[in-house]
PDB file of C-alpha atoms in Angstrom:
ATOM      1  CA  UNK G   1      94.779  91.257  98.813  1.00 68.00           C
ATOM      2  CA  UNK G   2      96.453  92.525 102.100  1.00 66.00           C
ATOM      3  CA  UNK G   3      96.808  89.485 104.103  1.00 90.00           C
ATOM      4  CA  UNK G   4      97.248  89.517 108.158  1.00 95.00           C
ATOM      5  CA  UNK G   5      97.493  86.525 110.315  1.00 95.00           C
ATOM      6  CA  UNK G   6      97.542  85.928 114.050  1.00 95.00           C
ATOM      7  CA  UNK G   7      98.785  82.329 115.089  1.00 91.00           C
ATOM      8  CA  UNK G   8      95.613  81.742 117.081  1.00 92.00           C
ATOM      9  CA  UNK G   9      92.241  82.202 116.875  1.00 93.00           C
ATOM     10  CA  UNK G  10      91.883  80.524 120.382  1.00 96.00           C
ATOM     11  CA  UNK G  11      94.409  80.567 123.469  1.00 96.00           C
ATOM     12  CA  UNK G  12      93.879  79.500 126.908  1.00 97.00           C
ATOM     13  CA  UNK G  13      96.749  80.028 129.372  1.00 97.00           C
ATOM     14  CA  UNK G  14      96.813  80.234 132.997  1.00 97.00           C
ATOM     15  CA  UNK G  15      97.674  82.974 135.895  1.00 97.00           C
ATOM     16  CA  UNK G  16     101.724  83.301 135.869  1.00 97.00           C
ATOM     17  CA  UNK G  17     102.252  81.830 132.067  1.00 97.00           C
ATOM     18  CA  UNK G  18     104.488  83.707 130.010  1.00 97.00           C
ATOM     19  CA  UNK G  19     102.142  84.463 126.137  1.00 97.00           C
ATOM     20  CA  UNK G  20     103.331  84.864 123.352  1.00 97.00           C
ATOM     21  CA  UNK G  21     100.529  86.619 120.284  1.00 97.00           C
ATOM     22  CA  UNK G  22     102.180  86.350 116.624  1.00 97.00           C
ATOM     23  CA  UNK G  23     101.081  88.593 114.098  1.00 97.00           C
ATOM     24  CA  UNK G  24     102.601  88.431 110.063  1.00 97.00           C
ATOM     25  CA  UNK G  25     101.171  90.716 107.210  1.00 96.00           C
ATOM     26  CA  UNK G  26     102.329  89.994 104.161  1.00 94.00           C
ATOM     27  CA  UNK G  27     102.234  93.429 101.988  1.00 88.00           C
ATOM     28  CA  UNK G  28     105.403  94.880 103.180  1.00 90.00           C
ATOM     29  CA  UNK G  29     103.572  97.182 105.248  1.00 90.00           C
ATOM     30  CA  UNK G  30     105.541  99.667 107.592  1.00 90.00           C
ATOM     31  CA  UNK G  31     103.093 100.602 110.411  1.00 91.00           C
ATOM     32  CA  UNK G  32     101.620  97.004 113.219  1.00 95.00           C
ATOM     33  CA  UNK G  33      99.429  97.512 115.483  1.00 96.00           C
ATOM     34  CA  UNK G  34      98.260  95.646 118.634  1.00 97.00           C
ATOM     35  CA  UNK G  35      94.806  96.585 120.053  1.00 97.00           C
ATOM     36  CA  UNK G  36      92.677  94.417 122.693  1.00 97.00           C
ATOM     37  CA  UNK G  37      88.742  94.669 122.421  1.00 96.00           C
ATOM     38  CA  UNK G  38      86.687  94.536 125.236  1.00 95.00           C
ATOM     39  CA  UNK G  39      82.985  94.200 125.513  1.00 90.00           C
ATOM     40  CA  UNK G  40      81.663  98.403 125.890  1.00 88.00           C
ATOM     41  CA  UNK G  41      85.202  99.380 125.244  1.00 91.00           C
ATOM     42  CA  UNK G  42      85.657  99.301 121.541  1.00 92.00           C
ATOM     43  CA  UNK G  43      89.121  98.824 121.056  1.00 95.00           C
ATOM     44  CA  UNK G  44      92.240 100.146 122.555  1.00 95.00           C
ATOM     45  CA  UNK G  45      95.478 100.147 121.263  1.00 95.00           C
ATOM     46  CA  UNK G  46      98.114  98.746 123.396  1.00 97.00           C
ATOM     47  CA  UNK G  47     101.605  98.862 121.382  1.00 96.00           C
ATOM     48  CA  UNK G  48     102.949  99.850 117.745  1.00 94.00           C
ATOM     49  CA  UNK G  49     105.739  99.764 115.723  1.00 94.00           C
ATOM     50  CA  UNK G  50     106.032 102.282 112.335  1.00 90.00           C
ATOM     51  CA  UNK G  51     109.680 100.372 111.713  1.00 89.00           C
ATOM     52  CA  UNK G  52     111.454  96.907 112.454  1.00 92.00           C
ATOM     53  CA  UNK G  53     112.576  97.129 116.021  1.00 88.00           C
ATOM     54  CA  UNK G  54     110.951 100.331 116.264  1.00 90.00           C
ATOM     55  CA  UNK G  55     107.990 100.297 118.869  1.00 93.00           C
ATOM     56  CA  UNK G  56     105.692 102.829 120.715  1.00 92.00           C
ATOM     57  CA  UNK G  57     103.303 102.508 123.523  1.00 94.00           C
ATOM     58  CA  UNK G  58      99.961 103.104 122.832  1.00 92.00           C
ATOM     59  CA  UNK G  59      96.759 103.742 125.310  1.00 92.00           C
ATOM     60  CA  UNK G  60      97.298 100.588 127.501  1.00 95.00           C
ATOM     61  CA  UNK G  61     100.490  99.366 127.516  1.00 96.00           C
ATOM     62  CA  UNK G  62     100.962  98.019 131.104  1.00 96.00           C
ATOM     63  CA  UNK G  63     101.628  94.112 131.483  1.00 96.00           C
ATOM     64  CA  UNK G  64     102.790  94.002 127.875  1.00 97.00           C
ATOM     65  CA  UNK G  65     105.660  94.130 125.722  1.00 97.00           C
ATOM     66  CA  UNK G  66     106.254  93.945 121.558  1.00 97.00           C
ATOM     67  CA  UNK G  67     108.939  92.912 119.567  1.00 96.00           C
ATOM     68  CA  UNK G  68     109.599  93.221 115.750  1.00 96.00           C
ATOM     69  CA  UNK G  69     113.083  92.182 114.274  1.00 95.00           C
ATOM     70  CA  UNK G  70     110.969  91.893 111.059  1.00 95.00           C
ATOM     71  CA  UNK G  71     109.171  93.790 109.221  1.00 95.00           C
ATOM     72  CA  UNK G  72     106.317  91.661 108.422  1.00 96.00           C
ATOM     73  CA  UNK G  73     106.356  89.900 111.873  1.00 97.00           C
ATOM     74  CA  UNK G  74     105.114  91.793 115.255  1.00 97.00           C
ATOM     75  CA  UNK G  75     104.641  89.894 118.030  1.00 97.00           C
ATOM     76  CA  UNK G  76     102.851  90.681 121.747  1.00 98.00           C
ATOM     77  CA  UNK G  77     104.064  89.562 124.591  1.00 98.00           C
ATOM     78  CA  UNK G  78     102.608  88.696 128.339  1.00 97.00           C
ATOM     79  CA  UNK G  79     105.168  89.034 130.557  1.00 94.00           C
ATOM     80  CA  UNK G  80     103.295  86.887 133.443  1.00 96.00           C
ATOM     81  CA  UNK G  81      99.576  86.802 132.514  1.00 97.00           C
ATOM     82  CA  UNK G  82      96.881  87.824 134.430  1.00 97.00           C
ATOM     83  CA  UNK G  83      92.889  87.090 134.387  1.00 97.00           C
ATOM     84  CA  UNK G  84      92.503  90.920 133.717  1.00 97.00           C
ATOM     85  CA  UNK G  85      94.070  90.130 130.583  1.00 98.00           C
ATOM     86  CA  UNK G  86      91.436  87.803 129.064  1.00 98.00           C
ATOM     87  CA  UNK G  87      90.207  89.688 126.489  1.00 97.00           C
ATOM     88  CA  UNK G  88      89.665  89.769 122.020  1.00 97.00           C
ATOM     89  CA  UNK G  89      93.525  90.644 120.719  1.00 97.00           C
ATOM     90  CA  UNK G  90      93.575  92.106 117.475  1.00 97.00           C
ATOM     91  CA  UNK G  91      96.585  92.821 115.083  1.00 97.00           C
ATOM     92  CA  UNK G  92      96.649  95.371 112.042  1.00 95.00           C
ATOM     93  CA  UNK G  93      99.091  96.589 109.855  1.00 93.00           C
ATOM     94  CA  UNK G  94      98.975  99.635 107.406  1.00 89.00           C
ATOM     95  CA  UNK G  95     101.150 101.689 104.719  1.00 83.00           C
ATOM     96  CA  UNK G  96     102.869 104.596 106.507  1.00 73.00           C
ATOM     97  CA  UNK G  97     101.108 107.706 104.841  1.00 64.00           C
ATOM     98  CA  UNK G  98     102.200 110.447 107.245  1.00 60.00           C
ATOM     99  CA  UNK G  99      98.689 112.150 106.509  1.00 58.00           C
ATOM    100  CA  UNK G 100      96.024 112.064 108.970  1.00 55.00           C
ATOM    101  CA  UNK G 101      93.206 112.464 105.571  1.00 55.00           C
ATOM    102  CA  UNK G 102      94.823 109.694 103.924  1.00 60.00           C
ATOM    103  CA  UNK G 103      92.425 107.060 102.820  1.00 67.00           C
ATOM    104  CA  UNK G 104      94.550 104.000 103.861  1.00 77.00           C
ATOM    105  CA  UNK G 105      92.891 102.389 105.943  1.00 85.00           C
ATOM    106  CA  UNK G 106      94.472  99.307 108.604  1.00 90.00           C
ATOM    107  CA  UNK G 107      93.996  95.722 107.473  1.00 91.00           C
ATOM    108  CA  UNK G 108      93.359  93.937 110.807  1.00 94.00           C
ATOM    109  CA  UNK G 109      93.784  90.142 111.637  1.00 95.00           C
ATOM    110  CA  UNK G 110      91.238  87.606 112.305  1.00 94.00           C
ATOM    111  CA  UNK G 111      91.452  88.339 116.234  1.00 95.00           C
ATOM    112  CA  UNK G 112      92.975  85.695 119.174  1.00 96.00           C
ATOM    113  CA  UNK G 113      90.563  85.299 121.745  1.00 96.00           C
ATOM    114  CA  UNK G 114      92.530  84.975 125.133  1.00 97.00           C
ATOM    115  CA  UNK G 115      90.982  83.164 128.280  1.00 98.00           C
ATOM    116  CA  UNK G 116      93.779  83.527 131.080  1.00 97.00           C
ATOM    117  CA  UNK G 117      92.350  81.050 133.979  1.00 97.00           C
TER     118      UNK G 117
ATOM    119  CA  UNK Y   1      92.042 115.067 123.578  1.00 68.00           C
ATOM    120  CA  UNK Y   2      90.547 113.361 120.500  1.00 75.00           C
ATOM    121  CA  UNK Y   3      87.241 111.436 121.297  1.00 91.00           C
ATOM    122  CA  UNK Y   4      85.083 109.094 119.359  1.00 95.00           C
ATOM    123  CA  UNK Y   5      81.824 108.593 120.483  1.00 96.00           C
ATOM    124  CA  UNK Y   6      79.227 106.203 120.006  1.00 97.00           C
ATOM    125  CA  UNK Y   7      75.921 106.328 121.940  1.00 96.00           C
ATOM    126  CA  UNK Y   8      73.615 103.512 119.950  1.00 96.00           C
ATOM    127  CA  UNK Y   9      74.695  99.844 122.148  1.00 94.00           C
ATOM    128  CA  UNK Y  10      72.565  98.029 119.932  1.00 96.00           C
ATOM    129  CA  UNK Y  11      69.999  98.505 116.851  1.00 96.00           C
ATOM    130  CA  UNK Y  12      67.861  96.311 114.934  1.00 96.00           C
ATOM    131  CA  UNK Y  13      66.496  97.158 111.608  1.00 97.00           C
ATOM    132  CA  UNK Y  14      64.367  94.893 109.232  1.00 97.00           C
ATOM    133  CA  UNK Y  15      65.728  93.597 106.486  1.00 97.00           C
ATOM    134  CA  UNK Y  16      65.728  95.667 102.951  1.00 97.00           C
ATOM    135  CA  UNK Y  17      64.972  98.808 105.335  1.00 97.00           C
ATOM    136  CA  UNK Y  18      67.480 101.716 105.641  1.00 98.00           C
ATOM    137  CA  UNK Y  19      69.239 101.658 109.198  1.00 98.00           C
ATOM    138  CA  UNK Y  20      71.399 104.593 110.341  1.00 98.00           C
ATOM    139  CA  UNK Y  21      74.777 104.054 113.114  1.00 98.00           C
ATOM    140  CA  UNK Y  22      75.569 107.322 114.925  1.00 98.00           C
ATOM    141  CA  UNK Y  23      78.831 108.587 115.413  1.00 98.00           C
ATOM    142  CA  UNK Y  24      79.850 111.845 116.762  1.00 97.00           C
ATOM    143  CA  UNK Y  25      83.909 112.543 117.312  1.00 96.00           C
ATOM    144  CA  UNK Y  26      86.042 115.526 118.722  1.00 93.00           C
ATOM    145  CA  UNK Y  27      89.045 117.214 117.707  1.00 89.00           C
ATOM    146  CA  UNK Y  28      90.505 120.419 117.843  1.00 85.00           C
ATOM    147  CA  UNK Y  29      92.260 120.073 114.340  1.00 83.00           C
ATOM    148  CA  UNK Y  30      91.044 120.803 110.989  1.00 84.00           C
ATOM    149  CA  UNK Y  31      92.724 117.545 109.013  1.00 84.00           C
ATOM    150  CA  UNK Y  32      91.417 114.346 109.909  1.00 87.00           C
ATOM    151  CA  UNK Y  33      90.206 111.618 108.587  1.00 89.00           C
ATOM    152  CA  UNK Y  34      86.646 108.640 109.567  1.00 93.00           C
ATOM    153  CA  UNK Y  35      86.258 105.256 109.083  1.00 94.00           C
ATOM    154  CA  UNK Y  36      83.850 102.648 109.550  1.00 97.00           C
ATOM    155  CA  UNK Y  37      84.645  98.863 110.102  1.00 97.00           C
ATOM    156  CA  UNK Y  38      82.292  95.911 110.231  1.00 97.00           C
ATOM    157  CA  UNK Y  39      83.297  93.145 112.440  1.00 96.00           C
ATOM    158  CA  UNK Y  40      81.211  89.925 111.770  1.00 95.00           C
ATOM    159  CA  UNK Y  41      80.979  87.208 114.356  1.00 92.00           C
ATOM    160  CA  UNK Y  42      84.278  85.800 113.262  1.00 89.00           C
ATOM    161  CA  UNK Y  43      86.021  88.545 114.293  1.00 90.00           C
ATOM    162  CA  UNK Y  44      87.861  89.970 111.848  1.00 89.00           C
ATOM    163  CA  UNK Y  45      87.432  94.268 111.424  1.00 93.00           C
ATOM    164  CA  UNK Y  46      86.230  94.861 107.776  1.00 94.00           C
ATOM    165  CA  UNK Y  47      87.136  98.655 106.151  1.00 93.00           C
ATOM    166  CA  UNK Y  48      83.913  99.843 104.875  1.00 96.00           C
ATOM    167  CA  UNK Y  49      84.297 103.508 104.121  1.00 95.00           C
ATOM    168  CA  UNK Y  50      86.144 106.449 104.476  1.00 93.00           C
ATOM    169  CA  UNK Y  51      85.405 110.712 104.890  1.00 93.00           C
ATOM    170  CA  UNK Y  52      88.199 113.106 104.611  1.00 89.00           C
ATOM    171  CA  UNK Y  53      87.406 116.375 106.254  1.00 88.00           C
ATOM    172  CA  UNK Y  54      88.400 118.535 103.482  1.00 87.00           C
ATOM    173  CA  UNK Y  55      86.020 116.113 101.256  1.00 88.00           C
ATOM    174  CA  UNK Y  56      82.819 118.040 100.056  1.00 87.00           C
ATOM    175  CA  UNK Y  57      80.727 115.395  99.333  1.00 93.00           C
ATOM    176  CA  UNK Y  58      79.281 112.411 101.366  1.00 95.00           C
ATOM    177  CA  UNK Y  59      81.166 108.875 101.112  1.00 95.00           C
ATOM    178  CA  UNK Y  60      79.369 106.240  99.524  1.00 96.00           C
ATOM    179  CA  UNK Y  61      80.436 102.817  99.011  1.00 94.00           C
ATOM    180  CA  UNK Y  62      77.588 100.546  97.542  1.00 96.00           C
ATOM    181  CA  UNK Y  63      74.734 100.224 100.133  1.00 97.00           C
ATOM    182  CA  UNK Y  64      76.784 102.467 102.022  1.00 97.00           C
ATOM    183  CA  UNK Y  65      77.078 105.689 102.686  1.00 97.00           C
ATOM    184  CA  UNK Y  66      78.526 108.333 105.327  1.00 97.00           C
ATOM    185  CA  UNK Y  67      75.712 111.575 106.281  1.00 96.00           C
ATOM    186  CA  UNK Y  68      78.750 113.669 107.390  1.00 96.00           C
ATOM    187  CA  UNK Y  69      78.031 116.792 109.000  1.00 95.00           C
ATOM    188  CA  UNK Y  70      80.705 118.717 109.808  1.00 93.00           C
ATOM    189  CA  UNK Y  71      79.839 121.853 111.654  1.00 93.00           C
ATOM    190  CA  UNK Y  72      77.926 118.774 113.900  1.00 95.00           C
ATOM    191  CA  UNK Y  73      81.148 116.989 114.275  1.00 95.00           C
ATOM    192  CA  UNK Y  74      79.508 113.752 112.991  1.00 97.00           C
ATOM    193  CA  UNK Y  75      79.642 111.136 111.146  1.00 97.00           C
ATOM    194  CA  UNK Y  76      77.153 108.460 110.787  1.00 98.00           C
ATOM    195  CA  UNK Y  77      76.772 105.545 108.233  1.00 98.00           C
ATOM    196  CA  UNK Y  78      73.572 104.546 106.879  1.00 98.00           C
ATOM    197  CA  UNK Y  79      73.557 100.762 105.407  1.00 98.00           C
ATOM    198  CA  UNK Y  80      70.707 101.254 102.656  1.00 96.00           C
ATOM    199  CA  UNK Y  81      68.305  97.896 102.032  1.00 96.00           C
ATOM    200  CA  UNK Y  82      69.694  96.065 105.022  1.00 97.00           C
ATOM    201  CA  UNK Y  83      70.074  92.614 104.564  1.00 97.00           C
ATOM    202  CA  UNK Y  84      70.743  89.416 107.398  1.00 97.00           C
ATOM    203  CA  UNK Y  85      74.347  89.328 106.443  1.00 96.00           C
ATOM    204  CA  UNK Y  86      74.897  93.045 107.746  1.00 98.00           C
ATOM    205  CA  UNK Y  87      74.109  91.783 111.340  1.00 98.00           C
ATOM    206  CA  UNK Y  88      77.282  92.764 113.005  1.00 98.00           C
ATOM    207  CA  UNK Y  89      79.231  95.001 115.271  1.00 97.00           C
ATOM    208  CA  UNK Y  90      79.957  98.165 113.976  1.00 98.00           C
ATOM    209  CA  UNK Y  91      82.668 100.514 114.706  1.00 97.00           C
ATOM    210  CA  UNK Y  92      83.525 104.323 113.941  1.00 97.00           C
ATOM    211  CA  UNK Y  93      87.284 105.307 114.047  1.00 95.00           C
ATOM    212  CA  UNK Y  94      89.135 108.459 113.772  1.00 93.00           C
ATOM    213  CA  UNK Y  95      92.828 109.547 112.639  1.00 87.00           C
ATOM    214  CA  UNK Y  96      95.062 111.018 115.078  1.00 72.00           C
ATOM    215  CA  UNK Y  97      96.351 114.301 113.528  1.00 64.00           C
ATOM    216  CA  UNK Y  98      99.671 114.263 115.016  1.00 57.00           C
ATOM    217  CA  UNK Y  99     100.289 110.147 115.292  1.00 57.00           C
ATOM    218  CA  UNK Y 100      98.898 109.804 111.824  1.00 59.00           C
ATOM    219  CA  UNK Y 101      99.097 106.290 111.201  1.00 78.00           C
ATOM    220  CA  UNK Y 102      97.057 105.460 114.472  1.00 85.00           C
ATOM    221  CA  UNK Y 103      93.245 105.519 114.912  1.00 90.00           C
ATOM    222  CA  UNK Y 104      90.944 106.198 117.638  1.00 92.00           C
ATOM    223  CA  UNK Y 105      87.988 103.673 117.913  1.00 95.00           C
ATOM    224  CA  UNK Y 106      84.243 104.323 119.246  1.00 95.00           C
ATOM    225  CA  UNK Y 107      82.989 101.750 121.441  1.00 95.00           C
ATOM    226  CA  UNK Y 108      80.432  99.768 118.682  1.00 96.00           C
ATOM    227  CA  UNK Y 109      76.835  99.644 117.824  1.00 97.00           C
ATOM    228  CA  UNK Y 110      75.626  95.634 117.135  1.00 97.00           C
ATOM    229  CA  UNK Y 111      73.182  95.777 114.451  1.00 98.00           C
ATOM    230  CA  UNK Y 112      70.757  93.127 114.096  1.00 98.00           C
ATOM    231  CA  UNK Y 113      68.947  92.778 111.352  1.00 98.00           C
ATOM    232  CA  UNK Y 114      65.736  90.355 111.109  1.00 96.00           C
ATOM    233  CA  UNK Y 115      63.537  89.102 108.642  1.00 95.00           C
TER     234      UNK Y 115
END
């Protein structure tokens, strides 16, 4: 079984604090993704990378940053955290298929709920 | 621009009784591919099943299934025989055409189910 993990399921941090959100999948999967969920919003997708130390912004990138120097790590990164940035972070990871009717799907992580205070 | 919509917030359904979660998307291209996740209270996003758009028949996974209606431009999933465990947000997703690896999400239907 695919197999992604997030470091924490609960985080609380306050205004200013540098964060750092791990994410490691464990099938040697080329595509991570990092979306935030957000009560009425469903979930957006804020960075991903389709390589190691390859990286792409996604719908809401502002206030964060990504790194992945490998390829089963990809990590998110608050810069200087805000209260707007409380929110449900999710991780995923996924073969790269390169066809939008392909059937594989994302395997997501168990989710790090962020309170930034 | 690709869109995913959801309009249902919220349903309830008795349990054993068929429930059905709308989802309606938009795209100008003719290869793409729909998914639906469950996401318990624990968080996690669970695959449930997929529809190509070249696929002729329906999906159907178990107790569910996808009612996909092209010419509509929808998608919804019908959980047959609900049962308490199925309580849970659901969420329809879409794959970009041209960014193929990344999906579009709705924004969720929680479906309650009670005894």
């Amino acid at each position: 079984d695919v197999k992604v993990t997030q470091s924490s399921r609960y985080l609380v941090k306050r205004t200013g604090e540098k964060v750092f959100l791990e994410c490691v999948q464990d099938m040697d999967h080329e595509n991570m993704f990092w979306y935030r969920q957000d009560p009425g919003l469903g979930l957006r997708l804020i960075y991903f990378s389709y390589d190691v130390k390859m990286k792409e912004k996604g719908d809401i990138p502002e206030g964060y940053s990504v790194s992945r120097e490998k390829k089963e790590r990809f990590s998110l990164i608050l810069e200087s955290a805000s209260t707007n940035q409380t929110s449900m972070y999710l991780c995923a990871s996924s073969l790269s298929q390169g066809a939008p009717r392909s059937q594989e799907t994302q395997y997501f992580g168990p989710g790090t709920r962020l309170l930034v205070l | 621009a690709q869109k995913i919509t959801q309009t249902q917030p919220g349903m309830f359904v008795q349990e054993k009784e068929a429930v059905t979660l709308d989802c309606t998307y938009d795209t100008s291209d003719p290869s793409y591919g729909l998914f639906w996740y469950k996401q318990p209270s624990s968080g996690e996003m669970i695959f449930l099943i997929y529809q190509g758009s070249y696929d002729q028949q329906n999906a159907t996974e178990g107790r569910y299934s996808l009612n996909f209606q092209k010419a509509r431009k929808s998608a919804n999933l019908v959980i047959s025989a609900s049962q308490l465990g199925d309580s849970a947000m659901y969420f329809c997703a879409m794959r970009e055409r041209f960014n193929t690896d990344k999906l579009i999400f709705g924004t969720g239907t929680r479906l309650q189910v009670f005894p």
